[in-house]
Coordinates of C-alpha atoms and ligand atoms in Angstrom, one line a residue:
M1 CA -78.4 25.4 -62.3
E2 CA -80.8 24.1 -65.0
D3 CA -83.3 23.2 -62.2
D4 CA -83.6 26.9 -61.3
I5 CA -84.9 27.9 -64.7
D6 CA -88.6 28.8 -65.0
R7 CA -88.7 29.5 -68.8
V8 CA -86.6 30.6 -71.7
L9 CA -87.5 34.1 -72.8
V10 CA -84.9 34.4 -75.7
G11 CA -83.2 31.3 -76.8
R12 CA -79.5 31.1 -77.9
D13 CA -80.3 30.8 -81.7
Q14 CA -82.5 33.8 -81.6
I15 CA -79.7 35.7 -79.9
A16 CA -77.1 34.6 -82.4
T17 CA -79.2 35.6 -85.3
R18 CA -80.0 39.0 -83.8
I19 CA -76.4 39.7 -82.9
Q20 CA -75.4 39.2 -86.6
E21 CA -78.0 41.6 -87.6
L22 CA -76.9 44.2 -85.1
A23 CA -73.2 43.8 -86.0
R24 CA -74.1 44.4 -89.7
Q25 CA -76.1 47.5 -88.9
I26 CA -73.5 48.9 -86.5
T27 CA -70.7 48.3 -89.0
A28 CA -72.7 50.0 -91.8
D29 CA -73.5 53.0 -89.4
H30 CA -69.8 53.4 -88.8
T31 CA -68.8 53.2 -92.5
G32 CA -68.6 56.8 -94.0
A33 CA -67.9 58.0 -97.5
E34 CA -64.2 57.6 -96.9
G35 CA -64.6 54.0 -95.8
E36 CA -64.6 52.5 -92.3
T37 CA -64.3 54.4 -89.1
E38 CA -62.4 52.9 -86.2
I39 CA -64.5 51.9 -83.2
T40 CA -63.7 51.5 -79.6
L41 CA -66.1 48.9 -78.1
V42 CA -66.8 49.5 -74.4
P43 CA -68.7 46.7 -72.7
I44 CA -70.1 47.6 -69.3
L45 CA -68.7 44.8 -67.1
T46 CA -69.6 42.3 -65.9
G47 CA -72.9 41.8 -67.7
A48 CA -72.0 42.8 -71.3
M49 CA -68.9 40.7 -71.7
V50 CA -70.8 37.9 -73.3
L51 CA -72.6 40.3 -75.7
A52 CA -69.2 42.0 -76.5
A53 CA -67.4 38.7 -77.3
D54 CA -70.1 37.6 -79.7
L55 CA -70.8 40.9 -81.4
M56 CA -67.2 41.9 -82.0
R57 CA -66.5 38.7 -83.9
H58 CA -69.2 39.9 -86.5
M59 CA -67.7 43.3 -86.9
P60 CA -64.8 43.3 -89.4
V61 CA -63.5 46.7 -88.6
R62 CA -60.5 48.2 -86.9
M63 CA -61.4 48.1 -83.3
K64 CA -60.1 48.8 -79.8
I65 CA -61.7 47.7 -76.6
G66 CA -62.2 49.8 -73.5
L67 CA -63.6 48.5 -70.2
M68 CA -65.9 49.9 -67.5
T69 CA -67.0 48.2 -64.4
V70 CA -70.4 49.4 -63.1
S71 CA -72.3 47.9 -60.4
S72 CA -76.1 48.5 -60.0
Y73 CA -77.4 45.4 -58.4
P74 CA -75.5 44.8 -55.2
G75 CA -76.0 41.4 -53.9
R76 CA -79.3 39.6 -54.6
S77 CA -81.6 42.6 -55.1
L78 CA -84.0 42.7 -58.1
R79 CA -84.2 46.5 -58.5
T80 CA -81.2 48.7 -59.0
Q81 CA -79.9 50.6 -55.9
G82 CA -78.3 53.2 -58.0
S83 CA -75.3 52.6 -60.3
N84 CA -71.7 52.9 -59.2
V85 CA -68.7 53.2 -61.5
L86 CA -66.2 50.9 -59.9
G87 CA -63.4 51.3 -62.4
T88 CA -62.4 52.2 -66.0
Q89 CA -59.7 51.0 -68.5
L90 CA -60.5 53.1 -71.4
G91 CA -57.2 54.6 -72.6
D92 CA -57.3 57.7 -74.6
I93 CA -60.8 57.9 -76.2
S94 CA -60.6 61.5 -77.5
G95 CA -61.5 61.6 -81.1
R96 CA -62.6 58.0 -81.1
H97 CA -66.0 56.5 -82.1
I98 CA -67.4 54.8 -78.9
L99 CA -69.9 51.9 -78.9
L100 CA -71.1 51.4 -75.4
L101 CA -72.6 48.0 -74.7
D102 CA -74.9 47.0 -71.9
D103 CA -76.7 43.8 -71.3
I104 CA -80.1 45.3 -70.4
L105 CA -81.8 48.7 -70.1
D106 CA -84.0 48.8 -67.0
S107 CA -84.3 52.0 -65.0
G108 CA -81.8 53.8 -67.4
G109 CA -79.6 54.9 -64.3
T110 CA -76.5 53.2 -65.6
L111 CA -76.6 54.9 -69.0
R112 CA -77.5 58.2 -67.5
R113 CA -74.4 58.1 -65.4
V114 CA -71.9 56.5 -67.9
V115 CA -72.8 58.2 -71.2
P116 CA -72.0 61.8 -69.9
M117 CA -68.9 60.5 -68.3
L118 CA -67.7 59.2 -71.6
Q119 CA -68.8 62.3 -73.4
E120 CA -66.6 64.5 -71.2
M121 CA -63.6 62.6 -72.5
G122 CA -63.9 64.1 -76.0
P123 CA -64.8 61.2 -78.2
A124 CA -65.8 61.8 -81.8
S125 CA -69.2 60.0 -81.1
V126 CA -70.9 57.8 -78.5
R127 CA -73.5 55.3 -79.6
V128 CA -75.2 52.8 -77.2
C129 CA -76.3 49.2 -77.8
V130 CA -78.3 47.2 -75.4
L131 CA -79.1 43.6 -75.8
L132 CA -82.4 43.8 -74.0
R133 CA -84.9 46.6 -73.2
K134 CA -87.4 46.1 -70.5
D135 CA -91.1 47.2 -71.2
R136 CA -91.2 50.1 -68.7
P137 CA -91.4 53.9 -69.2
A138 CA -88.0 54.6 -67.7
A139 CA -86.3 52.3 -70.2
R140 CA -88.2 53.6 -73.2
E141 CA -87.3 57.2 -72.2
T142 CA -83.7 56.5 -72.2
P143 CA -82.0 57.2 -75.6
V144 CA -80.2 54.3 -77.2
D145 CA -79.1 53.6 -80.7
Y146 CA -79.5 49.8 -80.9
V147 CA -81.7 47.3 -79.1
G148 CA -81.5 43.6 -79.5
F149 CA -84.8 42.4 -78.0
E150 CA -87.8 44.1 -76.2
I151 CA -88.8 42.0 -73.2
P152 CA -91.4 42.2 -70.5
D153 CA -90.6 43.9 -67.3
E154 CA -89.4 40.7 -65.6
F155 CA -86.2 39.8 -63.9
V156 CA -83.9 37.7 -66.2
V157 CA -80.6 36.0 -66.1
G158 CA -78.3 34.2 -68.6
Y159 CA -76.1 35.4 -71.5
G160 CA -74.1 37.7 -69.1
L161 CA -77.0 38.7 -66.7
D162 CA -76.8 37.6 -63.1
F163 CA -78.6 37.1 -59.9
G164 CA -76.3 37.4 -57.0
D165 CA -73.4 37.0 -59.5
Y166 CA -74.5 33.6 -60.7
Y167 CA -76.1 32.3 -63.9
R168 CA -74.1 34.6 -66.2
N169 CA -72.9 31.5 -68.1
L170 CA -76.4 30.2 -69.2
P171 CA -76.5 30.4 -73.0
D172 CA -80.2 31.5 -73.1
I173 CA -82.0 34.4 -71.5
V174 CA -84.3 32.9 -68.9
T175 CA -86.5 33.7 -65.9
L176 CA -85.9 31.8 -62.6
K177 CA -88.3 30.1 -60.5
K178 CA -89.8 32.0 -57.6
A179 CA -88.2 29.6 -55.1
V180 CA -84.7 30.8 -56.2
Y181 CA -85.5 34.4 -55.1
A182 CA -87.3 33.6 -52.0
P183 CA -86.5 30.0 -50.8
P184 CA -89.4 28.5 -48.9
P185 CA -88.9 27.9 -45.3
P186 CA -87.7 24.4 -44.4
Ligands
LIG201 P1 -80.5 50.2 -65.2 O1 -79.2 51.0 -64.7 O2 -81.6 50.2 -64.2 O3 -81.0 50.6 -66.6 O4 -80.0 48.8 -65.2 C1 -78.9 48.2 -66.0 C2 -78.2 47.2 -65.2 O5 -79.0 46.7 -64.1 C3 -77.8 46.2 -66.1 O6 -76.5 46.4 -66.7 C4 -77.9 45.0 -65.3 O7 -76.5 44.8 -64.7 C5 -78.8 45.2 -64.1 N1 -80.2 44.7 -64.5 C6 -81.3 45.2 -64.8 N2 -82.3 44.4 -65.0 C7 -81.8 43.2 -64.7 C8 -82.4 41.8 -64.9 O8 -83.6 41.6 -65.1 N3 -81.5 40.8 -64.5 C9 -80.3 41.0 -64.2 N4 -79.7 42.3 -64.1 C10 -80.4 43.3 -64.5
LIG202 MG1 -75.6 43.3 -63.5

């Protein structure tokens, strides 16, 4: 797996530091005059599970967790084929403050689909946090509340992000060698 890596774009230490900053900011934004609000954290599976696990342990607030599974990159494609909500396990989110988490903001298709779906369920608020935002107009035009890192418009894996469902367990965010996407003929 290590042999497939081209270069590290965002290293594990940089991620850890930024996650602590994000957690502090998000916690402060959810703290009103009467003290803390409760949060329902909703990671979009599978990609945001690593982010959720790290972020939540720096947020000392009363918290529930809801789950949504969305597929946008079937198989080994490098551009989204349109996002598909495969399942939800949200419980009753009416009146709750939702923090939706996604690994990366690319075309914005996932958020355009998921945010209105959550809003229809009557929550008190919906805020969105993405770990990465790609440098492309579609991503910049999609409203989000928190961004971990701005990255170039390249395909990346690691820290939850996959190619063909692999590489999610890499601790750094990396690009892959060209040969991985298009193996040379034997
Ligand atoms: P969007 O719907 O086009 O904004 O893309 C969001 C989803 O596409 C993310 O949650 C990822 O699952 C996937 N995605 C987008 N860009 C990448 C990438 O560079 N590597 C891996 N997955 C990606
Ligand atoms: Mg994905």
